Coordinates of C-alpha atoms in Angstrom, one line a residue:
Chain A
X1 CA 15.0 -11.1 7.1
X2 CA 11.9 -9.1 7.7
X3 CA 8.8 -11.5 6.9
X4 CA 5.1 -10.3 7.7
X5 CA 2.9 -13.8 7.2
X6 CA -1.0 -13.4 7.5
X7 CA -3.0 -15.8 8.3
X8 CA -5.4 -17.5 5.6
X9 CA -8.1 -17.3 3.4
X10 CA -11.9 -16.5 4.9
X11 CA -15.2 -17.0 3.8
X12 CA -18.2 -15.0 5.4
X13 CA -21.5 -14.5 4.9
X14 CA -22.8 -11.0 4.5
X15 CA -22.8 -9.6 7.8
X16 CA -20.7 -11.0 10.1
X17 CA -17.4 -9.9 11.0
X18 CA -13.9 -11.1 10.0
X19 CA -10.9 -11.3 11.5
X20 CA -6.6 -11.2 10.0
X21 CA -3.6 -11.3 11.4
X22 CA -0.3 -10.3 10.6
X23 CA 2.7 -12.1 11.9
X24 CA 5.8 -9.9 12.4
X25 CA 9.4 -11.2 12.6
X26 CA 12.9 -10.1 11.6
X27 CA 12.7 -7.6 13.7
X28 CA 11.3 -5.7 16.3
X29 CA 8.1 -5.4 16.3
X30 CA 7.5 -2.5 18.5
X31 CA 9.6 -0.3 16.2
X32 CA 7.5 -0.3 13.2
X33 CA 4.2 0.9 12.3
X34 CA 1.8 -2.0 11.0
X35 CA -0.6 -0.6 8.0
X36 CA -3.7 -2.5 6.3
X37 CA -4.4 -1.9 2.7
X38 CA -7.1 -3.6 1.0
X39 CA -7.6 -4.9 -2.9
X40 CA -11.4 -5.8 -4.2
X41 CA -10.8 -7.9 -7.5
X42 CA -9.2 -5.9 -10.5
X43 CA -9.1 -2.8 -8.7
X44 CA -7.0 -0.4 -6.8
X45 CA -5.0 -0.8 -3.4
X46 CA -6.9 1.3 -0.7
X47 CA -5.3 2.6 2.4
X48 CA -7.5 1.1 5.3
X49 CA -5.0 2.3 8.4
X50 CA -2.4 1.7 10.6
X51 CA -1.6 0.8 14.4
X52 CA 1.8 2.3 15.8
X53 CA 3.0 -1.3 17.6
X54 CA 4.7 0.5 20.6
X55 CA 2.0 2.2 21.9
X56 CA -1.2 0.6 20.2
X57 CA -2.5 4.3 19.1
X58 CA -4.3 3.9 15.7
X59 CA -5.6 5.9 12.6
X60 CA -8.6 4.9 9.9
X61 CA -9.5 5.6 7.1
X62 CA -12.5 8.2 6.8
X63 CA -14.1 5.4 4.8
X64 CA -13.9 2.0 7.1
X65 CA -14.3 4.3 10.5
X66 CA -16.8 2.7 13.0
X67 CA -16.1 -0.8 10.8
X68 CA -12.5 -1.5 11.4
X69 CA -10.4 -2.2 14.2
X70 CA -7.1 -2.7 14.3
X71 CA -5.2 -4.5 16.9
X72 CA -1.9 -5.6 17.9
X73 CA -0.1 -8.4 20.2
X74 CA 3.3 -7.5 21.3
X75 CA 4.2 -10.6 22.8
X76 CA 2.7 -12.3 19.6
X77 CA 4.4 -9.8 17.2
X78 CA 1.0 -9.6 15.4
X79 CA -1.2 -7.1 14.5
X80 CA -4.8 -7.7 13.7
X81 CA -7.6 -6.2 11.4
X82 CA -11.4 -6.5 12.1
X83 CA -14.0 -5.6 10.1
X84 CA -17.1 -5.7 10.9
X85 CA -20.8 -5.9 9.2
X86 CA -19.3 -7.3 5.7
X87 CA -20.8 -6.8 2.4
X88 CA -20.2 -8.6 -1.0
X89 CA -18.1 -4.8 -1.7
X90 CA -15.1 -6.1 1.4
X91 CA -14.2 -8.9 -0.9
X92 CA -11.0 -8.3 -1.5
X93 CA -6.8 -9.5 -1.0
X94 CA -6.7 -7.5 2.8
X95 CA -2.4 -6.8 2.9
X96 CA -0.4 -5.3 6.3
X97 CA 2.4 -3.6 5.7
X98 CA 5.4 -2.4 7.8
X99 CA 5.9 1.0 8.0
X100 CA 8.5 3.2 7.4
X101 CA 8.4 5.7 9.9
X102 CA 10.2 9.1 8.5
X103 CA 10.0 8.5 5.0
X104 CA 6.0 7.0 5.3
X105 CA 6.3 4.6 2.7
X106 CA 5.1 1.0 3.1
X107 CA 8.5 -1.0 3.1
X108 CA 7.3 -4.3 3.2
X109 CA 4.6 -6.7 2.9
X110 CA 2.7 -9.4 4.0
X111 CA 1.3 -12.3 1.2
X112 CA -2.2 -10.9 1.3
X113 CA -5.0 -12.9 2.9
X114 CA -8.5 -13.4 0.5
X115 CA -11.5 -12.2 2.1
X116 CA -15.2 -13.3 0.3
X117 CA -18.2 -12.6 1.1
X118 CA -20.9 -14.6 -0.2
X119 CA -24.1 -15.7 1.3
Chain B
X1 CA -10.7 10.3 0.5
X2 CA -10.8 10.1 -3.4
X3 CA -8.0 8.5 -5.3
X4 CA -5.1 10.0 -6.6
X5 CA -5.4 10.3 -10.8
X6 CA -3.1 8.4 -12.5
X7 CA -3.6 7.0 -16.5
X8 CA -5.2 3.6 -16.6
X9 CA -1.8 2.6 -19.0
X10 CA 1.2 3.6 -20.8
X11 CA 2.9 1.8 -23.1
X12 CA 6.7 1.4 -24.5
X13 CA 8.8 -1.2 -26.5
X14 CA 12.5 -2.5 -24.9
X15 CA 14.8 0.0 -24.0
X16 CA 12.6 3.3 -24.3
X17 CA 11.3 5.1 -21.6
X18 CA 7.8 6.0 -19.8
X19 CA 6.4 8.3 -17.5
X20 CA 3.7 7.6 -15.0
X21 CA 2.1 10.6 -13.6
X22 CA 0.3 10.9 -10.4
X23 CA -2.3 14.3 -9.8
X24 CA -3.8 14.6 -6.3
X25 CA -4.8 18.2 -4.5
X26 CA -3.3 20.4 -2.0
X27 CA -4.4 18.1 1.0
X28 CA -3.1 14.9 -1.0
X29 CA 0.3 15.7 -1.1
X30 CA 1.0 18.5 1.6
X31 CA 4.0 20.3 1.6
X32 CA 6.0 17.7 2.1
X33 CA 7.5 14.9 -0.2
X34 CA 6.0 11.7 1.0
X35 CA 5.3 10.0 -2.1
X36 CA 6.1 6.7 -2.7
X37 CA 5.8 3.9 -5.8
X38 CA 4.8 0.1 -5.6
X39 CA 5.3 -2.0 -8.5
X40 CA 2.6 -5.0 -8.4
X41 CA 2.6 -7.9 -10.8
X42 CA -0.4 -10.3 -11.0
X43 CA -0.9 -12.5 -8.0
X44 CA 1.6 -10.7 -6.0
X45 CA 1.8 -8.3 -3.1
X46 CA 3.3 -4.6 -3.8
X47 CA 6.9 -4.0 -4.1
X48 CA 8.6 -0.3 -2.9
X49 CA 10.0 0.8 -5.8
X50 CA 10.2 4.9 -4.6
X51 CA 10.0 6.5 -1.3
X52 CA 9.8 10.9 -1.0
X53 CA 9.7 11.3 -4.4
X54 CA 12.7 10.5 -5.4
X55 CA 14.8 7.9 -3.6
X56 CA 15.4 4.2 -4.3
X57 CA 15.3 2.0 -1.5
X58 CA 18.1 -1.0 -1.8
X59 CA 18.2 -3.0 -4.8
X60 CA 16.2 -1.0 -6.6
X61 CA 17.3 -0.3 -10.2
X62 CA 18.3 3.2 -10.9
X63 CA 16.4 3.3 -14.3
X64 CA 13.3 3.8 -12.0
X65 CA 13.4 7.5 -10.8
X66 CA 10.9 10.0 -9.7
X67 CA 9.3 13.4 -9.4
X68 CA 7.2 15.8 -8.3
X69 CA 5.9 19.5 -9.5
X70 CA 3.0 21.2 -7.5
X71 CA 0.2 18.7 -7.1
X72 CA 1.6 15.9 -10.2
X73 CA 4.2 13.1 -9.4
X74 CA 5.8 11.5 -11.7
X75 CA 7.7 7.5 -11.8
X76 CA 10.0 7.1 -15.0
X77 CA 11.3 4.1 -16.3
X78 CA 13.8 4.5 -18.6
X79 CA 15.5 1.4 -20.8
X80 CA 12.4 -0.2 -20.3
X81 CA 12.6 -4.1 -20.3
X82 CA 10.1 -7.2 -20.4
X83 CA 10.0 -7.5 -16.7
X84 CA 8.8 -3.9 -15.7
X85 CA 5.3 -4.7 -17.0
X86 CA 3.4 -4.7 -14.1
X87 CA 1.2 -2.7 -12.4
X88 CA 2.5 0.8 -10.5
X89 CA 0.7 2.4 -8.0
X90 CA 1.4 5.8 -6.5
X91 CA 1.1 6.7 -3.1
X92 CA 0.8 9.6 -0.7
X93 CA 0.7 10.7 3.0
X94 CA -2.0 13.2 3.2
X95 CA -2.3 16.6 5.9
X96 CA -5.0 14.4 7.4
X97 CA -2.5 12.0 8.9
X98 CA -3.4 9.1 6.5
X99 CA -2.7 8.0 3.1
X100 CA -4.1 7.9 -0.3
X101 CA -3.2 5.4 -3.2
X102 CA -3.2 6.1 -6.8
X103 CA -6.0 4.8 -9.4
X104 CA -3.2 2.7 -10.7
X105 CA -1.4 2.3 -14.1
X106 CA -0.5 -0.8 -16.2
X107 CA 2.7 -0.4 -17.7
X108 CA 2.8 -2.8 -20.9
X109 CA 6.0 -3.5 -22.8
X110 CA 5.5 -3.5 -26.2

């Protein structure tokens, strides 16, 4: 079965950079899309952006541009996000999601990995 | 990118139904119908509950069905029961070649 597994909890100081991962398998990972989508504390998911895993092109969010950078490891079946120069506003559940090419949905999703930021 | 609209909470006892709406602009939505619905409960990652508009994906109840008129979506849960409350969030694929999510609503059941 399909299973994205991120790796775990983080704690940085305000900033410094951080750095997830999202480990595909259940399929393959080169045919999928990998999206990041954040969630500060009692709010609302935000889009962050997304890395197509065959060809490693990527798309950000207006807001995280110049920040973020998301990677990917095709022999590893992972896909990364960094962020860079973290406030106390990036803590937050950081999720990837698979893609769902034609119908660009978000079909399913890793546990969520707990970013703080606290000096 | 600003959020899509949606209202903070709606509210319904066993077996009724609600409506969720979701109100974004022209460059939200498109003209195409790539919104989709996640259902979140606390402590839990998103679950696809709608995908353009309008279709379930697998295992998906069919008293959860959607809409969409101009620039509003809409999710409706009809025969409502204890385990829908959660929180729903809209989504959408924008012209810009990214996505938007919705303010998010809490469904409670009464």
């Amino acid at each position: 079965q399909v299973q994205l597994v991120q790796s775990g909890a983080e704690v940085k100081k305000p900033g410094a950079s951080v750095k997830i991962s999202c480990k595909a398998s259940g399929y393959t990972f080169i045919t999928y899309a990998v999206h990041w989508v954040r969630q500060a504390p009692g709010q609302r998911l935000e889009w962050m952006g997304w890395i197509n895993a065959a060809n490693g092109k990527t798309k950000y969010s207006q807001k995280f541009q110049g920040r973020v950078t998301i990677t990917k490891s095709t022999s590893a079946s992972t896909a990364y996000l960094e962020l860079s120069s973290l406030t106390s506003e990036d803590t937050a559940v950081y999720y990837c999601a698979r893609g769902w090419g034609p119908h660009n949905a978000f079909e399913f999703w890793g546990q969520g990995t707990l970013v703080t930021v606290s000096s | 990118q600003s959020a899509l609209t949606q209202p903070p909470s709606v509210s319904g006892s066993p077996g009724q139904s609600v409506t969720i709406s979701c109100t974004g602009n022209t460059s939200d939505f498109g003209s195409h119908n790539r919104v989709s619905w996640y259902r979140q409960s606390p402590g839990t990652a998103p679950k696809l509950m709608i995908y353009e508009v309008s279709n379930r994906p697998s295992g998906v109840p069919d008293r959860f069905s959607g809409s969409k008129s101009a620039n509003t979506a809409s999710l409706t849960i009809s025969g409502l029961q204890a385990e829908d409350e959660a929180d729903y969030y809209c989504s959408s694929y924008t012209t810009s070649d990214t996505y938007v999510f919705g303010t998010g609503t809490k469904v409670n059941v009464l």
